[in-house]
PDB file of C-alpha atoms in Angstrom:
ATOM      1  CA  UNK A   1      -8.690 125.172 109.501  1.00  0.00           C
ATOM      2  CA  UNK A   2      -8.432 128.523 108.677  1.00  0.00           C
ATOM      3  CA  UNK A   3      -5.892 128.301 105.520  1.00  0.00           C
ATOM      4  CA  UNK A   4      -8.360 125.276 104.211  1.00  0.00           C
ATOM      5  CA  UNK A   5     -10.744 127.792 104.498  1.00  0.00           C
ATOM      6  CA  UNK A   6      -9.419 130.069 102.602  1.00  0.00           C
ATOM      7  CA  UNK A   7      -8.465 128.197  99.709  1.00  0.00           C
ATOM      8  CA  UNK A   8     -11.333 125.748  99.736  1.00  0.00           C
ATOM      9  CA  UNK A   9     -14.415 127.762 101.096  1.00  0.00           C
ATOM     10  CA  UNK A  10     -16.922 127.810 103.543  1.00  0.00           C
ATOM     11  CA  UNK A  11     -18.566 123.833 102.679  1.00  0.00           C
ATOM     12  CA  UNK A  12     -16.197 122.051 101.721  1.00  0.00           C
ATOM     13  CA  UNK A  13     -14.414 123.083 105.577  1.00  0.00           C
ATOM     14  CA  UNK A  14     -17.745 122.461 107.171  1.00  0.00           C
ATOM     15  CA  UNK A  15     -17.460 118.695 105.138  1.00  0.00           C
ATOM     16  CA  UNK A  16     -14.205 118.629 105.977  1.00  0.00           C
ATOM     17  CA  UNK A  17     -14.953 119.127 110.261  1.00  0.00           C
ATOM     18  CA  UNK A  18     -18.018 116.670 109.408  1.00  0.00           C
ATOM     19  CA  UNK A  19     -15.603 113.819 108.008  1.00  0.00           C
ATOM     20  CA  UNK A  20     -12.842 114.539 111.268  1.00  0.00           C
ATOM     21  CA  UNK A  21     -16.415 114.613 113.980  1.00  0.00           C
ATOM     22  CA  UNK A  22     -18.488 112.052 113.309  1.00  0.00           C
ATOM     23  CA  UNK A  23     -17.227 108.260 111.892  1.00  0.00           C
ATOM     24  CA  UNK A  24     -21.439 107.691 110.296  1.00  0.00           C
ATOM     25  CA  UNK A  25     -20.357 110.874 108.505  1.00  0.00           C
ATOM     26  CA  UNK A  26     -17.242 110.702 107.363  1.00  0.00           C
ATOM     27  CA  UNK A  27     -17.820 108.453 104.456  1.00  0.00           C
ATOM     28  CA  UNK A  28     -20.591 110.677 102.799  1.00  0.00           C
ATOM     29  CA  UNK A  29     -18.505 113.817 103.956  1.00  0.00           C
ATOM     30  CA  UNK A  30     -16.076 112.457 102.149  1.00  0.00           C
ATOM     31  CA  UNK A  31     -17.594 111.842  98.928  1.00  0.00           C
ATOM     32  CA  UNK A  32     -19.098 115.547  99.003  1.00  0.00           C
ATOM     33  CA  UNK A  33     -15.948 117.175  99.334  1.00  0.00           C
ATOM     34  CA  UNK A  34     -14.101 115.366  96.100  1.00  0.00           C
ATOM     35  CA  UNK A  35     -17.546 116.016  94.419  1.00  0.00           C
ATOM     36  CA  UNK A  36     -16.740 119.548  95.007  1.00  0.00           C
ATOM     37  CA  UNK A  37     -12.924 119.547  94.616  1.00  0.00           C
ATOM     38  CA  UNK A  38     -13.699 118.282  90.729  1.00  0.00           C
ATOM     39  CA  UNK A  39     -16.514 120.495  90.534  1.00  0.00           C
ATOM     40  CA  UNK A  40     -15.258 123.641  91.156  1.00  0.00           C
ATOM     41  CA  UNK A  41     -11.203 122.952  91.010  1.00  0.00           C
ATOM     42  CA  UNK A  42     -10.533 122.726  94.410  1.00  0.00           C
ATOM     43  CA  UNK A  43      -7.167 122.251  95.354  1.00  0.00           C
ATOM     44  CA  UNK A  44      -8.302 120.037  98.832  1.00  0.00           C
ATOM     45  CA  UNK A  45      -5.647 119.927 101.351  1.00  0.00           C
ATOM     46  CA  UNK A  46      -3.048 118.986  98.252  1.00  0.00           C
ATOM     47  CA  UNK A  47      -2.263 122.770  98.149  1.00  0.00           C
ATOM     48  CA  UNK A  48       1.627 124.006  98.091  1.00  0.00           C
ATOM     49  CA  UNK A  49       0.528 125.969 101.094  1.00  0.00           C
ATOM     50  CA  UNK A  50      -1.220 123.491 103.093  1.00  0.00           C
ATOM     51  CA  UNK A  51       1.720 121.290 102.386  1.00  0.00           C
ATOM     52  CA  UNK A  52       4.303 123.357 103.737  1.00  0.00           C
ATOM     53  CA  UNK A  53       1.765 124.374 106.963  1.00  0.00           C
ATOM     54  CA  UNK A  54       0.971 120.127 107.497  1.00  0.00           C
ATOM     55  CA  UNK A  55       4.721 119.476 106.764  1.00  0.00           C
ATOM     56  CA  UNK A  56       5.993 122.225 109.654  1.00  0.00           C
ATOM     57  CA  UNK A  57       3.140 121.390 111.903  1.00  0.00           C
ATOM     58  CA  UNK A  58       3.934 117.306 111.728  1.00  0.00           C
ATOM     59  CA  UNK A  59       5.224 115.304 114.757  1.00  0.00           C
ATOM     60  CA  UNK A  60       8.660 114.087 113.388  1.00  0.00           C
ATOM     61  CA  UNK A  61       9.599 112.188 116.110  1.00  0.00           C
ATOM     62  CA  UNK A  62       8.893 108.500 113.989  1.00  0.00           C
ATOM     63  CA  UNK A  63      11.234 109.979 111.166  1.00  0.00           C
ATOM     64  CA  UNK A  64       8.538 108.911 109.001  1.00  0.00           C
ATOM     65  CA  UNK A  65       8.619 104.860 109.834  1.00  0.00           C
ATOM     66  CA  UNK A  66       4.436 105.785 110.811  1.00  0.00           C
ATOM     67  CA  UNK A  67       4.082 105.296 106.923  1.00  0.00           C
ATOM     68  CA  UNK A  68       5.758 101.975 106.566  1.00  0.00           C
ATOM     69  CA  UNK A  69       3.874  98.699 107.080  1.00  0.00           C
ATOM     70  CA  UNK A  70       6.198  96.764 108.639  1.00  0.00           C
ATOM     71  CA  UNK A  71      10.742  96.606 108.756  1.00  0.00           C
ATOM     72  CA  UNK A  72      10.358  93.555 106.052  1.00  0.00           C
ATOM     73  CA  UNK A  73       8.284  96.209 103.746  1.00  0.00           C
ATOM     74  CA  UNK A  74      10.937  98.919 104.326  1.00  0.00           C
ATOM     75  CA  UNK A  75      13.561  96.593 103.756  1.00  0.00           C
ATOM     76  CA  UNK A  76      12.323  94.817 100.548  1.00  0.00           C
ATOM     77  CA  UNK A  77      11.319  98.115  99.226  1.00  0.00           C
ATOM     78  CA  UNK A  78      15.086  99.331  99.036  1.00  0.00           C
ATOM     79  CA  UNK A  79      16.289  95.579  98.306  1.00  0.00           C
ATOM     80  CA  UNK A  80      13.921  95.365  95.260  1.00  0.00           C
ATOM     81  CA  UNK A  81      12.872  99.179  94.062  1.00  0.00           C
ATOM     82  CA  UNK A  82      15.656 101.870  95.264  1.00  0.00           C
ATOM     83  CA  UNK A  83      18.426  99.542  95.018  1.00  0.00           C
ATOM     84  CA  UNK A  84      18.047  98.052  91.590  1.00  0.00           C
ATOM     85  CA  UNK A  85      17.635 101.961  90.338  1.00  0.00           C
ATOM     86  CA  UNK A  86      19.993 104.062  91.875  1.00  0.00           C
ATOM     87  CA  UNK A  87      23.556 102.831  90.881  1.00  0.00           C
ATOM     88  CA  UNK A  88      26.263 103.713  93.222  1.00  0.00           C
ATOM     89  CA  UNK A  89      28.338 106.719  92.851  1.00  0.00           C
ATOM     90  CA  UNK A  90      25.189 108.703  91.440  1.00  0.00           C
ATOM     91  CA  UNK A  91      24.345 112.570  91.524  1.00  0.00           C
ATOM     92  CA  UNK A  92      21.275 112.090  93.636  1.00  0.00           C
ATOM     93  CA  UNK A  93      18.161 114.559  94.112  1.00  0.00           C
ATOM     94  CA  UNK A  94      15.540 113.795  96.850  1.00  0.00           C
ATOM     95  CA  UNK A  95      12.147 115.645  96.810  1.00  0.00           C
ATOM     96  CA  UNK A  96      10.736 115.644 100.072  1.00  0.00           C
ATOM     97  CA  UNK A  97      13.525 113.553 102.486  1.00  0.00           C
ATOM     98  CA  UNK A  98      11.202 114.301 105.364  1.00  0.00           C
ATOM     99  CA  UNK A  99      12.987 113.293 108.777  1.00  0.00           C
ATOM    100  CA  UNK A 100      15.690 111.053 106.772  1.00  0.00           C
ATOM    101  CA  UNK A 101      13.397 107.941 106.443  1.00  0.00           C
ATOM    102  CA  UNK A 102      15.229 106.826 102.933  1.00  0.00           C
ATOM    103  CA  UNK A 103      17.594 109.449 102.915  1.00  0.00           C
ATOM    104  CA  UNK A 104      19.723 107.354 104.689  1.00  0.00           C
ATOM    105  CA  UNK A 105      19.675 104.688 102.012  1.00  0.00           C
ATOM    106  CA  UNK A 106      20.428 107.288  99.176  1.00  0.00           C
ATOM    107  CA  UNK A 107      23.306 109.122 101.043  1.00  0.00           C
ATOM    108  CA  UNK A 108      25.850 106.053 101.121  1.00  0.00           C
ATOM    109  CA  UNK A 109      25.136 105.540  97.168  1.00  0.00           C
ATOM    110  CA  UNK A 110      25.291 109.221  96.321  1.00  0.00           C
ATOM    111  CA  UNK A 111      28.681 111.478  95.097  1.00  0.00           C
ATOM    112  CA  UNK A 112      26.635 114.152  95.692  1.00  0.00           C
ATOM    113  CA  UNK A 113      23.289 114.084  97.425  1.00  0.00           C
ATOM    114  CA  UNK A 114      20.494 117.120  97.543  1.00  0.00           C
ATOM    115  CA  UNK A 115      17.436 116.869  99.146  1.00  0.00           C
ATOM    116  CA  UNK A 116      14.625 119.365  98.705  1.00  0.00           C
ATOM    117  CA  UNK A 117      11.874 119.742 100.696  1.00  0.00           C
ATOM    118  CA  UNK A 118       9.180 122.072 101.086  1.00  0.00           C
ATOM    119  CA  UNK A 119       8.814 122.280 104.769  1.00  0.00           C
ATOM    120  CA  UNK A 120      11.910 124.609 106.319  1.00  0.00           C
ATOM    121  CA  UNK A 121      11.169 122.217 109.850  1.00  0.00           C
ATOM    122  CA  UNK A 122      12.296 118.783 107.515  1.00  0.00           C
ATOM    123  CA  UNK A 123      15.337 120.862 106.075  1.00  0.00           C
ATOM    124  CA  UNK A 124      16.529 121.369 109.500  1.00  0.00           C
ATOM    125  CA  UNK A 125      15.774 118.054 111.198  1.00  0.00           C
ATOM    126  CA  UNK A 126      18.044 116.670 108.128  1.00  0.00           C
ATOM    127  CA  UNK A 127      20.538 119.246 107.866  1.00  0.00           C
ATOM    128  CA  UNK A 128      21.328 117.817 111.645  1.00  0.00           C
ATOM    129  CA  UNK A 129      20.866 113.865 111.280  1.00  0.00           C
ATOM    130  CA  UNK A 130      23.552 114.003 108.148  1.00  0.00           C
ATOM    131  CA  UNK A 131      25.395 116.741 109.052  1.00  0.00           C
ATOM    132  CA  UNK A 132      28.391 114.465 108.904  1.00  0.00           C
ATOM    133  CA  UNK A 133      28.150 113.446 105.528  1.00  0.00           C
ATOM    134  CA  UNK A 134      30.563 115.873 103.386  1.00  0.00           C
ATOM    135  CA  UNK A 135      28.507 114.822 100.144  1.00  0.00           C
ATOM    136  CA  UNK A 136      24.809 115.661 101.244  1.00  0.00           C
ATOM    137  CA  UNK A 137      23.296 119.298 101.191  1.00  0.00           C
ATOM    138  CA  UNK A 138      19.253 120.044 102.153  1.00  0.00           C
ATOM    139  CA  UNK A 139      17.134 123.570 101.309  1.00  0.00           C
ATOM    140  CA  UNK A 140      13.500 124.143 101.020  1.00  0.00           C
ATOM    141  CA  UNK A 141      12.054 124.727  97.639  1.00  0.00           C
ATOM    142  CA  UNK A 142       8.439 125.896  96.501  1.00  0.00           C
ATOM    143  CA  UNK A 143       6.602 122.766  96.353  1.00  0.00           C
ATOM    144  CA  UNK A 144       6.830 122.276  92.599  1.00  0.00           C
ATOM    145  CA  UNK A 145      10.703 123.614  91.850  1.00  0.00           C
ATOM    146  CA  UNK A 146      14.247 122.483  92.122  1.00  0.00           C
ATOM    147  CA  UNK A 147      16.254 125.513  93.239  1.00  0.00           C
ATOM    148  CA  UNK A 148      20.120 125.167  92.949  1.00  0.00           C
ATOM    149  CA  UNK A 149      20.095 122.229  90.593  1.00  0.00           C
ATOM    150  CA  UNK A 150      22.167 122.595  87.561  1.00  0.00           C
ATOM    151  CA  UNK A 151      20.901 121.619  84.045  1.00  0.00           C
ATOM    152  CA  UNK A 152      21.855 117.976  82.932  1.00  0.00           C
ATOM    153  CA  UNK A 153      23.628 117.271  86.341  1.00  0.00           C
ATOM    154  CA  UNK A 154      21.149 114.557  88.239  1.00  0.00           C
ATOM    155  CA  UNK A 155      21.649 110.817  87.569  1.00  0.00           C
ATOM    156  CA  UNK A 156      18.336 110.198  89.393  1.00  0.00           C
ATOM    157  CA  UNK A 157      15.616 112.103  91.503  1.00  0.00           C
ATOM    158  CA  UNK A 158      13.535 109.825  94.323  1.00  0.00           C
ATOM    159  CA  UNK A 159      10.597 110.996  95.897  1.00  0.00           C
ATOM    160  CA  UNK A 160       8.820 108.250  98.055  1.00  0.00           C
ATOM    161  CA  UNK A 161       5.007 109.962 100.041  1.00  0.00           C
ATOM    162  CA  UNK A 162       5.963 112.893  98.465  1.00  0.00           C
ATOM    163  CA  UNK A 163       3.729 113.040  95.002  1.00  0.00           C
ATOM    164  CA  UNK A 164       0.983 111.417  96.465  1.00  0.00           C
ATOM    165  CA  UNK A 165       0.143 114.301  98.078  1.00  0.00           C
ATOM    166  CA  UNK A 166       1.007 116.934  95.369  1.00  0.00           C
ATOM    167  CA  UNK A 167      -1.948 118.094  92.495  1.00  0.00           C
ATOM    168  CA  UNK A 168      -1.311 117.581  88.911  1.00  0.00           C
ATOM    169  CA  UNK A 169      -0.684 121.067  88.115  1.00  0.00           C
ATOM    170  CA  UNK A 170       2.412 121.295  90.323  1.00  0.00           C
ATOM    171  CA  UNK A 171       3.307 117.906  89.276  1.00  0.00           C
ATOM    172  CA  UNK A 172       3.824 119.063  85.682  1.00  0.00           C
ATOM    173  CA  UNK A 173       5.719 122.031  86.746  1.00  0.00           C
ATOM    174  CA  UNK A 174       7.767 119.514  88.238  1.00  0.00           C
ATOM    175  CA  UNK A 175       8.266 117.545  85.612  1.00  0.00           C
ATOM    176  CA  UNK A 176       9.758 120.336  83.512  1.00  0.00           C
ATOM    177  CA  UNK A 177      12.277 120.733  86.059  1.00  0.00           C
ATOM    178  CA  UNK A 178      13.170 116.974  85.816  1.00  0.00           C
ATOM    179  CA  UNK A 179      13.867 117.315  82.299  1.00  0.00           C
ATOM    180  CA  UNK A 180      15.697 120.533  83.063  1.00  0.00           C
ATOM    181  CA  UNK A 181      18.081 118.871  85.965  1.00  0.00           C
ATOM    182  CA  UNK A 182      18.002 114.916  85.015  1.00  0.00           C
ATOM    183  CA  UNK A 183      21.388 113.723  82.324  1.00  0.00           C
ATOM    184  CA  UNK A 184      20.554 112.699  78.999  1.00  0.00           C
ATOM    185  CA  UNK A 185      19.804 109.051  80.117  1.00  0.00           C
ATOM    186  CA  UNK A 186      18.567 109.981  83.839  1.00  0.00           C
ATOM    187  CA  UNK A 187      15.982 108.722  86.041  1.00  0.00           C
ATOM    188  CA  UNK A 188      13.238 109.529  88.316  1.00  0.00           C
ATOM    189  CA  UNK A 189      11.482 106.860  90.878  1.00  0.00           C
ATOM    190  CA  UNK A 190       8.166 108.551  91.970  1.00  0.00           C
ATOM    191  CA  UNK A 191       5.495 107.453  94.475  1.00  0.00           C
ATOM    192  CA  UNK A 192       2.404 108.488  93.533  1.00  0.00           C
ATOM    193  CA  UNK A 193      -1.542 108.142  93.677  1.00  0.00           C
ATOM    194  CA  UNK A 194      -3.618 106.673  90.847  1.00  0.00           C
ATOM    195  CA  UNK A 195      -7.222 107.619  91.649  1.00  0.00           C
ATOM    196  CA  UNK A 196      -7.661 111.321  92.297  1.00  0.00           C
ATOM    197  CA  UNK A 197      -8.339 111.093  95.728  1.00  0.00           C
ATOM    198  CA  UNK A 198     -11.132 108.700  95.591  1.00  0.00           C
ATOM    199  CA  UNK A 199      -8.976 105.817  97.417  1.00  0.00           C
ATOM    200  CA  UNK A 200      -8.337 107.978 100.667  1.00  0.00           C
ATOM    201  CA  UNK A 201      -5.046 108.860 102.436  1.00  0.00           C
ATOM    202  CA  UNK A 202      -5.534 112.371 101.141  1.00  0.00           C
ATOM    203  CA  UNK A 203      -3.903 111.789  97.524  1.00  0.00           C
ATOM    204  CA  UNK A 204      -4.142 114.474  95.399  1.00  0.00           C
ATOM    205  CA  UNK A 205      -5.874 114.645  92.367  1.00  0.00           C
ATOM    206  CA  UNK A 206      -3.956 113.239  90.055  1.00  0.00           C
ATOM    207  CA  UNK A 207      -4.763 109.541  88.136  1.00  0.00           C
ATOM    208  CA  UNK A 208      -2.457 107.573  86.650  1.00  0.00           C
ATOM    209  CA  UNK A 209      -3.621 108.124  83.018  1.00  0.00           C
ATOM    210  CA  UNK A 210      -3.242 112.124  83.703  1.00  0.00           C
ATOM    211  CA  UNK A 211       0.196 111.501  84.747  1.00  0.00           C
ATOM    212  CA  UNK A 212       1.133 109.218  82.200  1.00  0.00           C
ATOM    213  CA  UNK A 213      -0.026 112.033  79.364  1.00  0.00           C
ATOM    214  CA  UNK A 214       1.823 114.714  81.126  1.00  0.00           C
ATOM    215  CA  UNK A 215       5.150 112.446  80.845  1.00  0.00           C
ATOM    216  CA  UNK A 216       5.343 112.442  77.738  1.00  0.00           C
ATOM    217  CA  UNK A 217       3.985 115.631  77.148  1.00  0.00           C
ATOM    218  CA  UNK A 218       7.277 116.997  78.230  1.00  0.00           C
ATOM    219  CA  UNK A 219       9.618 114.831  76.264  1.00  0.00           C
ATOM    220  CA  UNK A 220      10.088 112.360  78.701  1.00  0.00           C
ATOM    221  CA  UNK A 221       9.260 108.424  79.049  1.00  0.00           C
ATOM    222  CA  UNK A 222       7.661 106.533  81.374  1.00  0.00           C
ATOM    223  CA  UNK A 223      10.248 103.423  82.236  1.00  0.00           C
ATOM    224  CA  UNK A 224       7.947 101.473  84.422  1.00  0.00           C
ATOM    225  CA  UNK A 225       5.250 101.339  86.168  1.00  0.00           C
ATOM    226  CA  UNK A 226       3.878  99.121  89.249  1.00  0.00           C
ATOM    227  CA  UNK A 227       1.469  98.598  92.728  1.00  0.00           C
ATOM    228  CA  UNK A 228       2.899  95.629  93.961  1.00  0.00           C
ATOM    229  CA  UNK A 229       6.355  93.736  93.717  1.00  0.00           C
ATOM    230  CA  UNK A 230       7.666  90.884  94.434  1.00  0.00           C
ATOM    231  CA  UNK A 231      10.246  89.443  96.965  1.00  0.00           C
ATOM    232  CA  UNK A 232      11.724  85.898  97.623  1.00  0.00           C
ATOM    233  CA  UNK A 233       7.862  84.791  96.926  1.00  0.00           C
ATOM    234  CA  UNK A 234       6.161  87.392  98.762  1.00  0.00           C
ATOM    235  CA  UNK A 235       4.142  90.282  97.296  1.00  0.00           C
ATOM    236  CA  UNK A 236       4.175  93.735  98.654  1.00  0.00           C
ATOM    237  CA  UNK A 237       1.907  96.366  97.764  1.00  0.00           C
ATOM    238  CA  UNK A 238       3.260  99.846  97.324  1.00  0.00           C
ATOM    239  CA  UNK A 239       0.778 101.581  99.199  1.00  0.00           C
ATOM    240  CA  UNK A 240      -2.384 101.707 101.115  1.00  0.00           C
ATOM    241  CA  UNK A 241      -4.729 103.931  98.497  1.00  0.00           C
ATOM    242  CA  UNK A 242      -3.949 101.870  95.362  1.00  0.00           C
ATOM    243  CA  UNK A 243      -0.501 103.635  94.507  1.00  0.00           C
ATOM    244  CA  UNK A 244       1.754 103.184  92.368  1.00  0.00           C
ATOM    245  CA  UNK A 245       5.909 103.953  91.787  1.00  0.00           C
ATOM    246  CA  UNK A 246       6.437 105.278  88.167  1.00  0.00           C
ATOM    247  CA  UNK A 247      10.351 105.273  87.246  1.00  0.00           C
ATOM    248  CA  UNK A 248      10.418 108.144  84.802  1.00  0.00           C
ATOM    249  CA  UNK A 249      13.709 108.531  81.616  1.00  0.00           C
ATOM    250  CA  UNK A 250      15.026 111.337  79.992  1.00  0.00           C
ATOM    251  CA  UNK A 251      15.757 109.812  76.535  1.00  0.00           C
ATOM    252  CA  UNK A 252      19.596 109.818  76.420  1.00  0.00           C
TER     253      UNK A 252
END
């Protein structure tokens, strides 16, 4: 608690214990502390710091399957969303691979892959799952940067439970570097929350209109946009908390 002290204060901790001690609590505990977050520009536990601290701290052993609803989820997700937008043979970036969980979907469709990843603990569990794949390279970055990525060199950038946990400010440092590193015609697929926080799960405080302005603010173009898809007649939901994937262009 003591770095969310630090960067949040003194009540919104104490909220923050209150929401974690007591279940009749949480709900109004909750409330409170995104009344203050807005209020006083909190950062919450969205921080670049408290992301690399949770990230180091986390229980890997799942490889980040805890997140996914179910194998048919998982698997229609990459039928129906990575598949159809990562063509084979691409220059691949990955923000925040985790423990591999689609890395190992990107890798086999990649002539170069990089992932990036704030938390030095994911870089290493990574560097050793793929460590026999001659195309794929991992570092750590600053939670809002793309260090070691060459101007106009990436045919697409995924990030999947990555943005959804990253505040609009370093989002739109972010999105400079995508139009920095993306190819005249690139793409980006990002997960992402919609509501500021106010669904749960911890998103950050971004909303999908604020995104949507800071897209094109920096030159680029939002491609699509979508909760829910739709698979041999069944319809799968993105997320839990009302997100959304945005596939993001550089105009070519």
């Amino acid at each position: 608690m003591g770095l969310t002290l630090k960067e949040n204060g003194l009540l919104y901790t104490l909220l923050l214990s209150g929401y974690y001690g007591g279940s009749g609590l949480s709900n109004l505990a909750f409330e409170r502390m995104q009344t203050l977050r807005k209020k006083k520009g909190l950062p919450g536990l969205n921080s670049r710091s408290l992301n690399t601290q949770i990230w180091d701290d986390w229980d890997w052993q799942a490889g980040g399957d805890e997140w996914t609803p179910s194998p048919e989820w998982k698997s229609s997700l990459v039928k129906s969303i990575l598949l159809p937008n990562v063509p084979q043979g691409s220059r691949i970036v990955e923000i925040g691979p985790g423990a591999g969980r689609w890395t190992e979907h990107l890798i086999p469709l990649a002539s170069e892959y990089q992932g990036i990843d704030i938390s030095s603990k994911c870089v290493e569990i990574c560097s050793a799952k793929f460590a026999a794949h001659q195309n794929a390279t991992f570092r750590t970055n600053d939670g809002n940067n793309l260090p070691g990525v060459a101007d106009a060199s990436i045919d697409v950038i995924w990030s999947f439970d990555v943005f959804v946990h990253i505040n609009l400010a370093d989002i739109a440092t972010y999105l400079d570097e995508f139009k920095r590193v993306l190819k005249p015609g690139g793409v980006a697929i990002i997960h992402h929350g919609t509501t500021a926080g106010h669904s749960g799960g911890w998103r950050s405080d971004a909303t999908t209109a604020e995104l949507n302005d800071l897209i094109v603010s920096k030159g680029l173009v939002v491609k699509a946009q979508f909760g829910d898809w739709e698979d041999d007649g069944k319809r799968f939901e993105v997320g839990l908390y009302q997100d959304q994937v945005t596939v993001i262009s550089k105009p070519a």
